[in-house]
Amino acid sequence: MTSASTNPDTLSYEQAGVNYDLIDPLKVSAQRAAAATAVHLGGHGFTEVAASRGESAYVVDVGPFYLASIVECLGSKVLVADAMAELTGRSWYEGIAQDTIAMAVNDLITVGATPLVVQAYWAAGGSDWFGDKARAQALVAGWKKACDTCSVAWGGGETPALAGIVEGDRIDLAASCTGIISPKSRLSVGDDLAEGDAIVLLASSGIHANGLSLARKLVERLPEGYLTEVEPRLSYGEALLAPTILYSPVTEALAKAGIAMKYCANITGHGWRKLLRHPSAFTYRIEAVPPVTPVLQFIQKHAQQDDREAYSTFNMGAGFAIFVKAEDAQRTVEVAQAQGIAAIVAGRVEAGPKQVVIEPIDVTFGTEDLQLR
Amino acid sequence: MTSASTNPDTLSYEQAGVNYDLIDPLKVSAQRAAAATAVHLGGHGFTEVAASRGESAYVVDVGPFYLASIVECLGSKVLVADAMAELTGRSWYEGIAQDTIAMAVNDLITVGATPLVVQAYWAAGGSDWFGDKARAQALVAGWKKACDTCSVAWGGGETPALAGIVEGDRIDLAASCTGIISPKSRLSVGDDLAEGDAIVLLASSGIHANGLSLARKLVERLPEGYLTEVEPRLSYGEALLAPTILYSPVTEALAKAGIAMKYCANITGHGWRKLLRHPSAFTYRIEAVPPVTPVLQFIQKHAQQDDREAYSTFNMGAGFAIFVKAEDAQRTVEVAQAQGIAAIVAGRVEAGPKQVVIEPIDVTFGTEDLQLR
């Protein structure tokens, strides 16, 4: 990451405790081993969609349609929910459930898939976790509600009690999601992404579920911790816990409207550097940025991050990017808005070196800023 | 559970720290909420296979074939691997990887599915976990090898570092698996299970990955802990870490041989009580039991469990049950053996009250012994 600030008071993601240097060699080795297993699909009469390797969901051609699948972790947002439960006496797990499903569903839809089945993975530090009925019921209710929003079937799941692995009174939440891409023309792994295509950005609700390590570390700097007000009557903790927006209603509505998504980027870890996800060399020119949600403005200010650091870490108001033909851009915005989700035509794909140029804030990220493959 | 022994020295599963009474109300409430989401499939033109609710994998009718999916947790077997790594200086994670995939694949195949894609969920207590290269590479190598054995594609996965949720230097391992049931006649959710059908039991390799809480607790009673010998030159720890058998090569070979599985039970938690899984009222009469692997004999002896307690907790030499027509029973055994997995025709399905009668050990489990739905 080349976005390290020279301001000694800046709180960066690495300082917040996540060391990608240690994780990445394993990832590379796992990705190589995984790629070598694709050959097995041939034995069943199928093939992988090779372009989906390195994308947010894995896609297999099973004949009449494509099959997409994924497993995703919520991460450390539960620690904010637990801290806020102590401070406020109420459970925040209904929103946490939505966050967890959003992690899986919002990745699955990037390839053009309709999510069909979600499985729950709720690994608690001990049986006692499930003994707090209000919290457990909030998790169930939120999970159900998020499935309803995404029109997905909750297939089942796993609720292990893992004393000695998961910490006492904590829970490790994840979701797997399976879907199909049908008709096959809905596949959006970016093979036809071209110069002139438009970049539409869908609004985020707040921090979503990425950058929480830093957001939690920041609490130490705040006078009233999680209860510090981001704006009148909105505490930092509550603002952080705004549930991640579920974007599948938008992608499904686009399909129904006959608008083809060429490519998508779920803006999660690495913030706007995720706009560089597509493997080809294109320049992504951003001429308009969405409003930054108050909690992210607040974090940027208190963590003393410059725009480069902030946009390379957080979603900064844009939770999901959809790449469409230029003539479909405005309708894409309208379809999103009809689903209650703000959207803007933010920029376009150009010929040129691989970079994202965010003109309104004068920040450019290049290939050295994102190594996902 | 009515299998509680009256011997005060007996170590039971509840004493080992897993309290199902706390988990079960959540499970029931989650199952109800989940069942109510099935209606969403209709909006996509599909339907759920209702009989798969409560089974080991969830099944959706997507037209040309059925889609099956699942997420499964390894559980606490990693704690044995970690303890043995300290004692022996070597990594045991290659086998652990196989165990994790087995949890998912062996459940998925119960409904007749061909596993196609596995996703890895490796949630570590911190980035440092991945810094131990020998251990990380063993995990990768074992994962790849298990995918090869099952002819499944490793689609990708998630490797979060979850400090504050997962304990330091521990890892929470899970796998999701997606497959299809094709032709649709391979569906084996038990709707045609009938009086006279045969029960074939496939051999286990040891404890597999269920009952580990008890097995770990037992270490306190052993003179040399994990290094206590189960048999000459085989330590208790090493015996426990025998990887779970992957049964999908057998179920795929049965399909190729034209043998229809009517129903399956993956014998995991609750031991042989899992033979009661099918929702209908049948009596399952077992006239032959497989040899008990040495590590399970050892546990039964040192935990001072009677047969009722042991068979209600552990697989006792039988890792997977396949229910077939009586005339297919012997060929089913032969197909399994051709895949290198010992098998026996153990008994049959009879009209009568819902119970499993294990004649050789004079133990009967009734409906009060297993409440999964």
XYZ file of C-alpha atoms in Angstrom:
746
model
C 0.000 0.000 0.000
C 1.473 3.272 -1.066
C -1.116 5.420 0.605
C 0.726 5.666 3.926
C 0.431 9.191 5.186
C 3.400 11.197 6.391
C 1.332 12.706 9.209
C 2.528 10.933 12.384
C -0.911 11.274 14.007
C -2.726 9.579 11.145
C -4.341 6.294 12.077
C -3.903 3.903 9.180
C -5.390 0.482 8.642
C -2.072 -1.271 9.186
C -1.672 0.504 12.524
C -5.101 -0.791 13.458
C -3.733 -4.319 13.572
C -4.334 -6.050 10.254
C -1.115 -7.088 8.586
C -1.797 -8.063 5.000
C 1.869 -8.918 4.459
C 1.412 -11.971 6.657
C -1.856 -13.046 5.091
C -1.051 -12.481 1.449
C 1.571 -15.229 0.833
C -0.959 -17.755 2.105
C -3.619 -16.240 -0.124
C -1.406 -16.523 -3.175
C -0.526 -20.114 -2.423
C -4.175 -20.978 -1.717
C -5.281 -19.283 -4.934
C -2.800 -21.340 -6.950
C -3.879 -24.589 -5.335
C -7.529 -23.660 -5.812
C -7.046 -22.842 -9.486
C -5.534 -26.288 -10.034
C -8.731 -27.972 -8.839
C -10.908 -26.484 -11.591
C -10.055 -29.472 -13.768
C -12.334 -31.634 -11.626
C -15.412 -29.921 -13.020
C -14.663 -31.507 -16.374
C -15.213 -34.923 -14.868
C -18.773 -33.866 -14.078
C -19.296 -32.430 -17.558
C -18.899 -28.804 -16.470
C -16.321 -26.029 -16.672
C -15.377 -23.107 -14.535
C -15.757 -19.552 -15.754
C -12.059 -18.805 -15.505
C -12.646 -15.056 -15.427
C -14.383 -15.484 -12.089
C -11.109 -16.575 -10.425
C -10.054 -13.537 -8.477
C -13.514 -12.017 -8.663
C -15.822 -11.752 -5.671
C -17.709 -14.984 -6.417
C -16.787 -18.229 -8.125
C -18.755 -19.207 -11.211
C -19.251 -22.614 -12.830
C -20.933 -23.274 -16.161
C -23.422 -26.064 -15.444
C -25.072 -26.003 -18.864
C -28.459 -24.254 -18.820
C -27.093 -21.519 -16.534
C -24.119 -20.532 -14.423
C -23.789 -21.431 -10.762
C -22.211 -18.904 -8.381
C -21.149 -19.473 -4.793
C -19.329 -17.741 -2.009
C -18.624 -17.698 1.717
C -18.040 -14.397 3.490
C -17.190 -13.315 7.009
C -18.674 -10.329 8.795
C -15.455 -9.476 10.569
C -15.084 -7.328 13.652
C -18.295 -5.303 13.492
C -19.720 -7.585 16.195
C -17.244 -6.038 18.637
C -18.886 -2.655 18.091
C -22.309 -4.230 18.598
C -21.140 -5.863 21.833
C -19.621 -2.639 23.144
C -22.771 -0.696 22.284
C -24.972 -3.338 23.919
C -23.099 -2.766 27.167
C -23.454 0.994 26.839
C -27.094 1.106 25.761
C -28.632 -2.044 27.201
C -30.120 -3.085 23.877
C -29.147 -5.614 21.253
C -27.755 -4.486 17.921
C -27.730 -7.906 16.336
C -30.660 -7.359 14.002
C -28.516 -4.962 11.982
C -25.477 -7.198 12.416
C -27.413 -10.017 10.779
C -28.102 -7.794 7.776
C -24.428 -6.853 7.629
C -23.421 -10.508 7.524
C -25.813 -11.388 4.734
C -24.767 -8.239 2.860
C -21.139 -9.407 2.906
C -22.134 -12.551 1.013
C -24.988 -11.313 -1.166
C -23.275 -8.104 -2.300
C -20.272 -10.134 -3.423
C -22.343 -12.824 -5.127
C -24.281 -10.338 -7.261
C -21.122 -8.784 -8.703
C -20.939 -11.641 -11.228
C -24.557 -11.194 -12.286
C -25.997 -13.885 -10.062
C -29.451 -14.010 -8.533
C -28.910 -15.088 -4.919
C -31.095 -18.098 -4.156
C -29.926 -19.655 -0.902
C -28.127 -18.270 2.131
C -26.641 -20.479 4.845
C -25.916 -19.119 8.304
C -22.620 -19.652 10.073
C -22.894 -18.538 13.703
C -19.906 -19.777 15.683
C -20.164 -18.722 19.320
C -17.533 -18.807 22.026
C -19.785 -21.050 24.085
C -23.346 -22.271 24.450
C -23.990 -19.304 26.755
C -23.974 -16.922 23.810
C -27.283 -18.394 22.687
C -28.670 -18.111 26.214
C -29.140 -14.330 25.831
C -32.542 -14.616 24.251
C -33.011 -10.982 23.193
C -29.697 -11.022 21.364
C -30.276 -14.420 19.778
C -33.782 -13.480 18.673
C -32.509 -10.198 17.198
C -29.982 -12.190 15.161
C -32.712 -14.540 13.914
C -35.126 -11.689 13.135
C -32.507 -9.649 11.292
C -31.349 -12.648 9.315
C -34.906 -13.405 8.243
C -35.583 -9.785 7.323
C -32.420 -9.522 5.207
C -33.372 -12.751 3.406
C -36.785 -11.214 2.729
C -35.185 -8.051 1.322
C -32.992 -10.118 -0.999
C -35.748 -12.610 -1.887
C -33.416 -15.391 -0.914
C -34.205 -18.656 0.876
C -32.494 -19.232 4.196
C -31.466 -22.817 3.745
C -30.110 -23.595 7.179
C -26.766 -23.273 8.805
C -24.468 -24.103 11.603
C -24.469 -22.829 15.202
C -21.405 -24.359 16.821
C -20.256 -23.513 20.328
C -16.473 -23.211 19.999
C -15.038 -22.638 23.470
C -11.256 -22.287 23.219
C -11.437 -21.124 19.597
C -13.932 -18.285 19.592
C -13.570 -16.003 22.587
C -16.072 -16.235 25.432
C -19.269 -14.279 24.794
C -18.201 -13.468 21.243
C -19.570 -14.779 17.989
C -17.934 -15.313 14.627
C -20.548 -14.640 11.966
C -20.373 -15.629 8.336
C -22.734 -16.471 5.507
C -22.473 -18.594 2.429
C -24.588 -17.823 -0.582
C -25.430 -19.772 -3.710
C -27.109 -18.381 -6.780
C -27.521 -18.808 -10.475
C -26.828 -16.593 -13.427
C -29.795 -16.990 -15.751
C -30.055 -16.209 -18.560
C -26.346 -16.732 -19.045
C -26.103 -13.328 -20.702
C -26.351 -11.827 -17.216
C -22.790 -12.946 -16.455
C -20.922 -9.766 -15.511
C -17.304 -10.776 -15.036
C -16.151 -7.866 -17.171
C -15.073 -9.593 -20.377
C -16.823 -6.924 -22.461
C -15.882 -3.915 -20.346
C -14.766 -1.198 -22.768
C -13.627 2.344 -23.198
C -16.574 4.677 -22.870
C -18.526 2.567 -20.380
C -20.055 4.433 -17.471
C -19.380 3.928 -13.772
C -22.461 4.187 -11.576
C -21.937 4.358 -7.822
C -24.626 3.251 -5.377
C -24.796 4.973 -2.007
C -23.574 3.304 1.158
C -25.335 3.641 4.517
C -22.153 4.305 6.459
C -19.024 2.307 7.139
C -20.769 -0.959 6.187
C -18.539 -3.737 7.519
C -15.063 -2.793 6.326
C -12.557 -0.611 8.105
C -13.976 -1.546 11.505
C -10.578 -2.359 13.006
C -9.547 1.235 12.465
C -12.946 2.586 13.514
C -12.692 0.660 16.777
C -9.156 1.796 17.438
C -10.279 5.383 16.960
C -12.578 5.064 19.982
C -9.523 5.486 22.209
C -9.125 9.018 20.856
C -12.728 10.072 21.403
C -13.796 11.926 24.551
C -16.895 9.809 25.140
C -15.859 6.751 23.204
C -18.691 5.141 21.259
C -21.144 7.632 22.772
C -19.347 10.619 21.231
C -21.823 12.344 18.935
C -21.224 12.246 15.207
C -24.113 14.645 14.807
C -26.789 15.700 17.286
C -28.454 12.640 18.845
C -26.408 10.174 16.766
C -23.609 8.467 18.641
C -20.494 7.212 16.916
C -21.371 3.648 17.917
C -24.891 3.837 16.536
C -23.657 5.460 13.341
C -21.085 2.691 12.872
C -23.829 0.113 13.319
C -25.988 1.334 10.428
C -26.551 -1.938 8.566
C -24.836 -2.488 5.239
C -27.121 -1.862 2.297
C -28.265 -4.977 0.468
C -27.784 -4.299 -3.237
C -29.422 -7.365 -4.785
C -32.801 -5.633 -5.205
C -31.008 -3.184 -7.514
C -29.194 -5.795 -9.583
C -32.385 -7.849 -9.928
C -34.348 -4.755 -10.940
C -31.695 -3.898 -13.529
C -32.057 -7.358 -15.052
C -35.834 -6.970 -15.191
C -35.380 -3.552 -16.828
C -33.184 -5.127 -19.477
C -30.062 -3.232 -18.436
C -26.930 -5.336 -18.760
C -24.282 -4.906 -16.075
C -20.863 -5.319 -17.666
C -18.955 -5.465 -14.434
C -19.405 -4.692 -10.744
C -17.184 -3.909 -7.790
C -18.395 -4.343 -4.248
C -16.594 -1.561 -2.407
C -15.434 -3.242 0.780
C -11.887 -3.671 2.077
C -9.372 -1.401 0.305
C -12.082 1.216 -0.244
C -12.084 2.845 -3.664
C -9.020 0.889 -4.713
C -11.583 -1.846 -5.390
C -12.489 0.111 -8.529
C -9.218 -1.285 -9.901
C -10.421 -4.837 -9.497
C -10.957 -5.593 -13.186
C -7.873 -7.350 -14.624
C -7.532 -5.265 -17.795
C -5.653 -2.008 -18.182
C -8.177 0.802 -18.111
C -8.230 4.217 -16.583
C -11.285 4.826 -14.429
C -11.998 8.536 -14.407
C -14.278 9.684 -11.590
C -15.764 13.134 -12.122
C -18.361 13.099 -9.353
C -18.161 11.607 -5.887
C -21.206 10.894 -3.739
C -21.781 12.658 -0.418
C -19.668 11.146 2.341
C -21.812 9.743 5.147
C -21.378 11.617 8.458
C -19.727 8.711 10.246
C -17.046 8.466 7.568
C -16.459 12.233 7.635
C -16.112 11.918 11.388
C -13.614 9.058 11.136
C -11.543 10.824 8.483
C -11.354 13.922 10.659
C -10.512 12.199 13.949
C -8.115 9.707 12.379
C -6.481 12.698 10.657
C -6.549 10.968 7.321
C -6.039 12.800 4.076
C -8.383 11.927 1.214
C -5.922 9.468 -0.247
C -5.818 7.444 2.967
C -9.580 7.718 3.559
C -10.614 6.680 0.041
C -8.134 3.809 0.086
C -9.652 2.455 3.313
C -13.358 3.295 3.415
C -16.255 3.308 0.968
C -16.651 7.101 1.416
C -20.336 7.045 0.517
C -20.159 4.566 -2.378
C -20.977 0.986 -1.454
C -21.186 -0.644 -4.852
C -20.041 0.207 -8.377
C -21.823 -0.893 -11.525
C -20.217 -0.581 -14.935
C -22.719 -0.223 -17.782
C -22.841 1.072 -21.323
C -22.867 4.874 -21.330
C -26.389 4.982 -22.733
C -27.638 2.834 -19.825
C -26.076 4.958 -17.099
C -28.937 7.299 -16.333
C -31.502 4.492 -16.339
C -29.287 2.531 -13.976
C -29.408 5.435 -11.564
C -33.181 5.596 -11.885
C -33.610 1.873 -11.290
C -31.483 2.115 -8.140
C -33.432 5.112 -6.905
C -36.693 3.276 -7.500
C -35.336 0.679 -5.050
C -34.713 3.450 -2.532
C -30.967 3.558 -3.051
C -29.296 6.808 -4.102
C -26.957 6.560 -7.087
C -24.897 8.768 -9.341
C -23.197 8.494 -12.700
C -19.735 9.014 -11.291
C -17.415 8.596 -14.228
C -16.280 6.502 -17.143
C -13.872 3.872 -18.357
C -11.081 5.226 -20.572
C -8.154 3.806 -22.486
C -4.963 4.393 -20.559
C -2.809 3.031 -17.794
C -4.536 1.060 -15.046
C -5.553 3.651 -12.499
C -8.521 5.277 -10.902
C -8.431 9.034 -11.107
C -10.761 10.661 -8.587
C -10.811 14.190 -9.917
C -12.961 15.957 -7.303
C -10.449 15.100 -4.573
C -7.348 14.962 -6.777
C -6.380 11.433 -5.818
C -5.126 8.698 -8.127
C -4.676 5.055 -7.265
C -2.520 2.895 -9.515
C -1.873 -0.831 -9.828
C 0.688 -0.682 -7.042
C -2.206 0.202 -4.725
C -4.189 -2.995 -5.171
C -2.883 -6.524 -5.527
C -5.792 -8.905 -5.293
C -4.731 -11.633 -7.720
C -30.770 -36.942 26.119
C -31.820 -39.980 28.084
C -28.560 -41.828 27.738
C -27.025 -40.354 30.876
C -25.160 -43.042 32.711
C -25.589 -43.697 36.415
C -21.848 -44.310 36.826
C -20.517 -41.206 38.582
C -17.125 -41.573 36.881
C -18.583 -41.592 33.383
C -17.590 -38.640 31.265
C -20.586 -37.611 29.189
C -20.824 -35.107 26.381
C -22.773 -32.632 28.492
C -20.080 -32.769 31.171
C -17.562 -31.921 28.441
C -19.086 -28.484 28.145
C -21.600 -28.424 25.316
C -25.058 -27.484 26.535
C -27.610 -28.249 23.867
C -30.422 -26.920 26.056
C -29.083 -23.406 25.523
C -28.538 -23.789 21.793
C -31.713 -25.641 20.877
C -34.342 -22.896 21.446
C -32.373 -20.663 19.077
C -32.163 -23.485 16.569
C -35.906 -24.023 16.645
C -36.617 -20.335 16.225
C -34.054 -20.058 13.409
C -35.490 -23.107 11.672
C -38.975 -21.600 11.739
C -37.766 -18.267 10.384
C -35.726 -20.055 7.722
C -38.668 -22.193 6.621
C -40.741 -19.030 6.102
C -38.233 -17.725 3.538
C -38.726 -20.637 1.115
C -41.541 -18.690 -0.521
C -38.965 -16.373 -2.097
C -37.821 -19.118 -4.442
C -41.180 -18.936 -6.175
C -40.404 -15.391 -7.261
C -37.432 -16.757 -9.163
C -39.476 -19.572 -10.698
C -38.119 -22.260 -8.369
C -39.260 -24.266 -5.354
C -37.569 -25.780 -2.357
C -37.529 -29.514 -1.798
C -39.425 -29.301 1.471
C -38.216 -32.710 2.602
C -34.681 -31.327 2.723
C -35.608 -28.986 5.606
C -34.103 -30.668 8.634
C -31.860 -32.827 6.495
C -28.110 -32.325 6.291
C -28.214 -30.150 3.155
C -30.773 -27.783 1.698
C -32.162 -28.590 -1.728
C -33.808 -26.340 -4.312
C -35.494 -27.482 -7.511
C -34.021 -25.234 -10.208
C -35.632 -27.036 -13.139
C -33.182 -29.274 -14.986
C -31.691 -30.486 -11.699
C -31.657 -29.870 -7.970
C -29.226 -27.496 -6.297
C -27.820 -28.434 -2.870
C -25.833 -26.243 -0.522
C -24.424 -26.239 2.961
C -21.981 -24.614 5.348
C -20.272 -26.678 8.019
C -17.864 -26.013 10.842
C -14.969 -28.249 11.796
C -15.356 -27.608 15.510
C -12.775 -28.158 18.187
C -10.521 -30.709 16.460
C -8.060 -27.878 15.758
C -7.354 -27.727 19.490
C -6.073 -31.294 19.349
C -3.937 -30.420 16.328
C -2.511 -27.396 18.143
C -1.734 -29.404 21.273
C -0.086 -32.142 19.219
C 1.946 -29.596 17.255
C 3.427 -28.382 20.525
C 4.183 -31.920 21.634
C 5.574 -33.234 18.365
C 6.952 -30.183 16.592
C 5.093 -30.949 13.397
C 1.935 -29.555 11.815
C -1.232 -31.633 11.699
C -3.184 -29.228 9.537
C -3.099 -31.291 6.375
C -5.426 -33.787 8.020
C -7.408 -30.993 9.640
C -8.099 -29.560 6.185
C -9.510 -32.908 5.102
C -11.654 -33.029 8.241
C -13.115 -29.614 7.467
C -14.002 -30.493 3.897
C -15.407 -33.809 5.057
C -17.809 -32.008 7.389
C -19.317 -30.193 4.410
C -19.009 -32.806 1.658
C -20.243 -35.756 3.729
C -23.344 -33.762 4.650
C -23.968 -32.529 1.118
C -23.913 -36.013 -0.385
C -26.609 -37.324 1.958
C -29.261 -35.784 -0.322
C -27.773 -37.393 -3.434
C -25.770 -34.383 -4.553
C -22.540 -34.371 -6.512
C -20.315 -31.823 -4.758
C -19.042 -29.290 -7.303
C -17.570 -26.336 -5.432
C -16.030 -25.938 -1.992
C -15.323 -22.544 -0.429
C -12.811 -22.181 2.395
C -13.569 -20.294 5.585
C -10.389 -19.851 7.612
C -10.910 -17.303 10.379
C -7.752 -16.799 12.399
C -7.288 -15.056 15.722
C -4.804 -12.703 14.073
C -2.634 -12.210 11.023
C 0.148 -14.050 12.882
C -1.612 -17.362 12.410
C -0.794 -17.217 8.717
C 2.823 -16.313 9.506
C 3.608 -19.928 10.501
C 4.388 -21.048 6.990
C 4.617 -24.793 7.602
C 1.211 -24.817 9.230
C -0.386 -22.559 6.612
C 1.082 -24.610 3.769
C -0.132 -27.848 5.363
C -3.623 -26.383 5.486
C -3.433 -25.387 1.822
C -1.972 -28.742 0.743
C -4.538 -30.746 2.699
C -7.391 -28.654 1.389
C -6.232 -29.176 -2.193
C -5.771 -32.912 -1.677
C -9.245 -33.339 -0.191
C -10.727 -31.423 -3.133
C -8.866 -33.784 -5.448
C -10.252 -36.821 -3.615
C -13.790 -35.477 -3.929
C -13.324 -34.212 -7.505
C -14.576 -30.850 -6.374
C -13.406 -27.394 -7.437
C -12.016 -25.165 -4.718
C -13.743 -21.924 -5.641
C -12.091 -19.567 -3.210
C -12.785 -18.458 0.273
C -12.209 -16.112 3.091
C -9.171 -15.749 5.371
C -10.103 -13.080 7.905
C -7.932 -12.142 10.867
C -10.389 -11.762 13.733
C -8.487 -10.548 16.776
C -10.878 -10.162 19.701
C -13.317 -12.712 18.264
C -11.212 -15.764 17.495
C -8.641 -16.481 20.190
C -4.994 -15.647 19.568
C -3.141 -18.324 17.604
C -6.345 -20.275 17.004
C -8.300 -20.729 13.821
C -11.983 -21.292 13.203
C -12.308 -23.527 10.155
C -15.410 -24.098 8.096
C -16.330 -25.013 4.548
C -19.291 -24.331 2.365
C -20.167 -26.702 -0.422
C -22.484 -26.433 -3.406
C -23.525 -29.286 -5.633
C -26.203 -30.503 -7.936
C -28.421 -33.541 -7.947
C -28.495 -34.755 -11.522
C -30.337 -36.655 -12.786
C -33.067 -35.598 -10.393
C -33.767 -39.254 -9.622
C -30.624 -39.209 -7.492
C -32.415 -37.163 -4.837
C -32.159 -39.201 -1.626
C -34.197 -37.351 0.971
C -35.910 -40.553 1.991
C -39.384 -40.101 0.537
C -39.373 -43.694 -0.723
C -37.700 -45.298 2.264
C -39.648 -48.473 3.042
C -39.904 -51.535 5.176
C -37.404 -54.113 4.010
C -34.759 -51.635 2.870
C -31.190 -52.429 3.892
C -28.869 -50.309 6.015
C -25.268 -50.302 4.840
C -22.661 -48.799 7.148
C -19.397 -47.374 5.832
C -16.333 -47.559 8.059
C -14.999 -44.521 9.882
C -11.287 -43.812 10.314
C -11.566 -42.935 13.999
C -13.362 -40.225 15.904
C -13.729 -38.086 12.757
C -14.648 -34.591 13.983
C -17.448 -35.194 16.461
C -17.157 -35.872 20.150
C -13.876 -33.954 20.358
C -14.934 -31.886 23.371
C -15.218 -35.081 25.358
C -12.089 -36.576 23.820
C -10.113 -33.477 24.829
C -11.502 -33.475 28.327
C -10.446 -37.082 28.706
C -6.813 -36.058 28.289
C -6.835 -34.878 31.894
C -7.374 -38.472 32.993
C -4.555 -39.962 30.909
C -1.097 -40.532 32.419
C 0.777 -39.080 29.452
C -1.972 -36.923 28.037
C -2.110 -36.897 24.258
C 1.053 -39.015 24.130
C -0.574 -41.908 25.977
C -0.488 -44.896 23.657
C -3.735 -46.213 22.251
C -1.785 -49.109 20.831
C 1.985 -49.605 20.416
C 3.518 -46.598 18.645
C 0.167 -44.833 18.198
C -0.451 -41.945 20.562
C -3.917 -40.885 21.593
C -3.374 -37.504 19.950
C -2.270 -38.979 16.645
C -5.127 -41.461 16.692
C -7.630 -38.658 17.300
C -6.176 -36.757 14.345
C -6.829 -39.484 11.774
C -8.609 -37.449 9.083
C -12.315 -37.972 8.548
C -13.070 -40.226 5.599
C -14.447 -38.443 2.534
C -17.430 -40.465 1.367
C -18.275 -38.724 -1.891
C -16.186 -41.153 -4.003
C -18.526 -43.891 -2.751
C -21.769 -42.033 -3.441
C -20.543 -41.038 -6.900
C -19.476 -44.619 -7.640
C -22.888 -45.879 -6.535
C -24.563 -43.503 -8.980
C -22.293 -44.705 -11.767
C -23.119 -48.310 -10.846
C -26.824 -47.540 -11.105
C -27.499 -48.131 -7.413
C -30.089 -45.733 -6.012
C -29.536 -44.461 -2.482
C -32.912 -44.019 -0.810
C -31.607 -42.140 2.171
C -28.337 -41.436 3.958
C -27.239 -40.445 7.429
C -23.886 -38.865 8.071
C -22.973 -40.194 11.499
C -21.586 -37.138 13.271
C -22.833 -35.475 16.451
C -25.235 -37.686 18.459
C -23.474 -40.810 17.172
C -25.743 -43.663 16.156
C -28.811 -41.700 17.187
C -28.369 -40.111 13.762
C -29.814 -43.322 12.322
C -33.146 -41.953 13.591
C -32.864 -38.882 11.407
C -35.520 -39.850 8.876
C -38.844 -38.216 9.819
C -41.054 -41.294 9.382
C -41.807 -43.926 11.983
C -39.643 -46.938 11.225
C -37.709 -49.356 13.333
C -34.080 -49.665 12.271
C -32.853 -53.093 13.262
C -29.082 -53.453 13.363
C -27.862 -57.024 13.390
C -24.171 -56.420 12.725
C -21.932 -53.628 13.978
C -18.594 -52.758 12.391
C -15.316 -53.102 14.309
C -14.787 -50.168 16.666
C -11.632 -48.239 15.839
C -8.962 -48.465 18.569
C -9.202 -44.788 19.520
C -12.925 -45.093 20.158
C -12.442 -48.289 22.190
C -9.822 -46.398 24.165
C -12.138 -43.440 24.792
C -15.034 -45.642 25.791
C -12.839 -47.475 28.286
C -11.187 -44.418 29.844
C -14.368 -42.334 29.883
C -16.043 -45.334 31.510
C -18.930 -45.187 29.119
C -21.351 -48.038 28.668
C -22.320 -48.958 25.112
C -25.452 -46.835 25.268
C -23.467 -43.704 26.106
C -20.687 -44.493 23.617
C -22.981 -45.237 20.676
C -25.047 -42.152 21.425
C -21.936 -39.943 21.287
C -19.437 -41.428 18.824
C -19.560 -43.049 15.412
C -18.202 -46.308 16.864
C -16.663 -47.427 13.593
C -19.515 -46.370 11.291
C -19.064 -42.983 9.649
C -21.884 -42.983 7.142
C -25.109 -44.937 6.645
C -26.681 -45.617 3.269
C -30.205 -46.964 2.965
C -30.811 -48.971 -0.201
C -33.194 -51.601 -1.513
C -32.364 -54.981 0.035
C -31.306 -56.403 -3.326
C -28.755 -53.574 -3.740
C -27.171 -54.010 -0.317
C -24.356 -56.389 -1.180
C -23.399 -54.436 -4.310
C -23.343 -51.240 -2.258
C -20.798 -52.874 0.030
C -18.732 -53.942 -2.966
C -18.796 -50.482 -4.525
C -17.603 -48.951 -1.249
C -14.855 -51.526 -0.908
C -13.725 -50.820 -4.460
C -13.210 -47.232 -3.283
C -11.064 -48.513 -0.426
C -13.712 -48.034 2.242
C -14.843 -50.998 4.335
C -18.597 -51.506 4.574
C -21.116 -53.967 5.950
C -24.781 -54.719 5.485
C -25.676 -53.867 9.054
C -29.429 -54.218 9.223
C -32.784 -53.302 7.808
C -35.734 -50.970 7.977
C -38.837 -52.482 9.589
C -42.376 -51.389 10.312
C -42.709 -50.458 13.958
C -42.152 -47.646 16.418
C -39.417 -45.145 15.619
C -36.312 -46.616 17.147
C -32.936 -48.026 16.309
C -32.357 -51.435 17.840
C -28.675 -52.324 17.948
C -28.943 -56.025 18.702
C -25.243 -56.980 19.062
C -24.845 -54.573 21.975
C -28.437 -54.708 23.219
C -29.026 -50.950 22.985
C -32.148 -49.218 21.691
C -32.517 -45.506 20.966
C -36.023 -44.070 20.648
C -37.432 -40.762 19.472
C -36.807 -39.221 22.890
C -33.089 -39.667 22.171
C -32.902 -37.431 19.113
C -34.714 -34.177 18.505
C -33.271 -32.589 15.382
C -36.367 -30.963 13.880
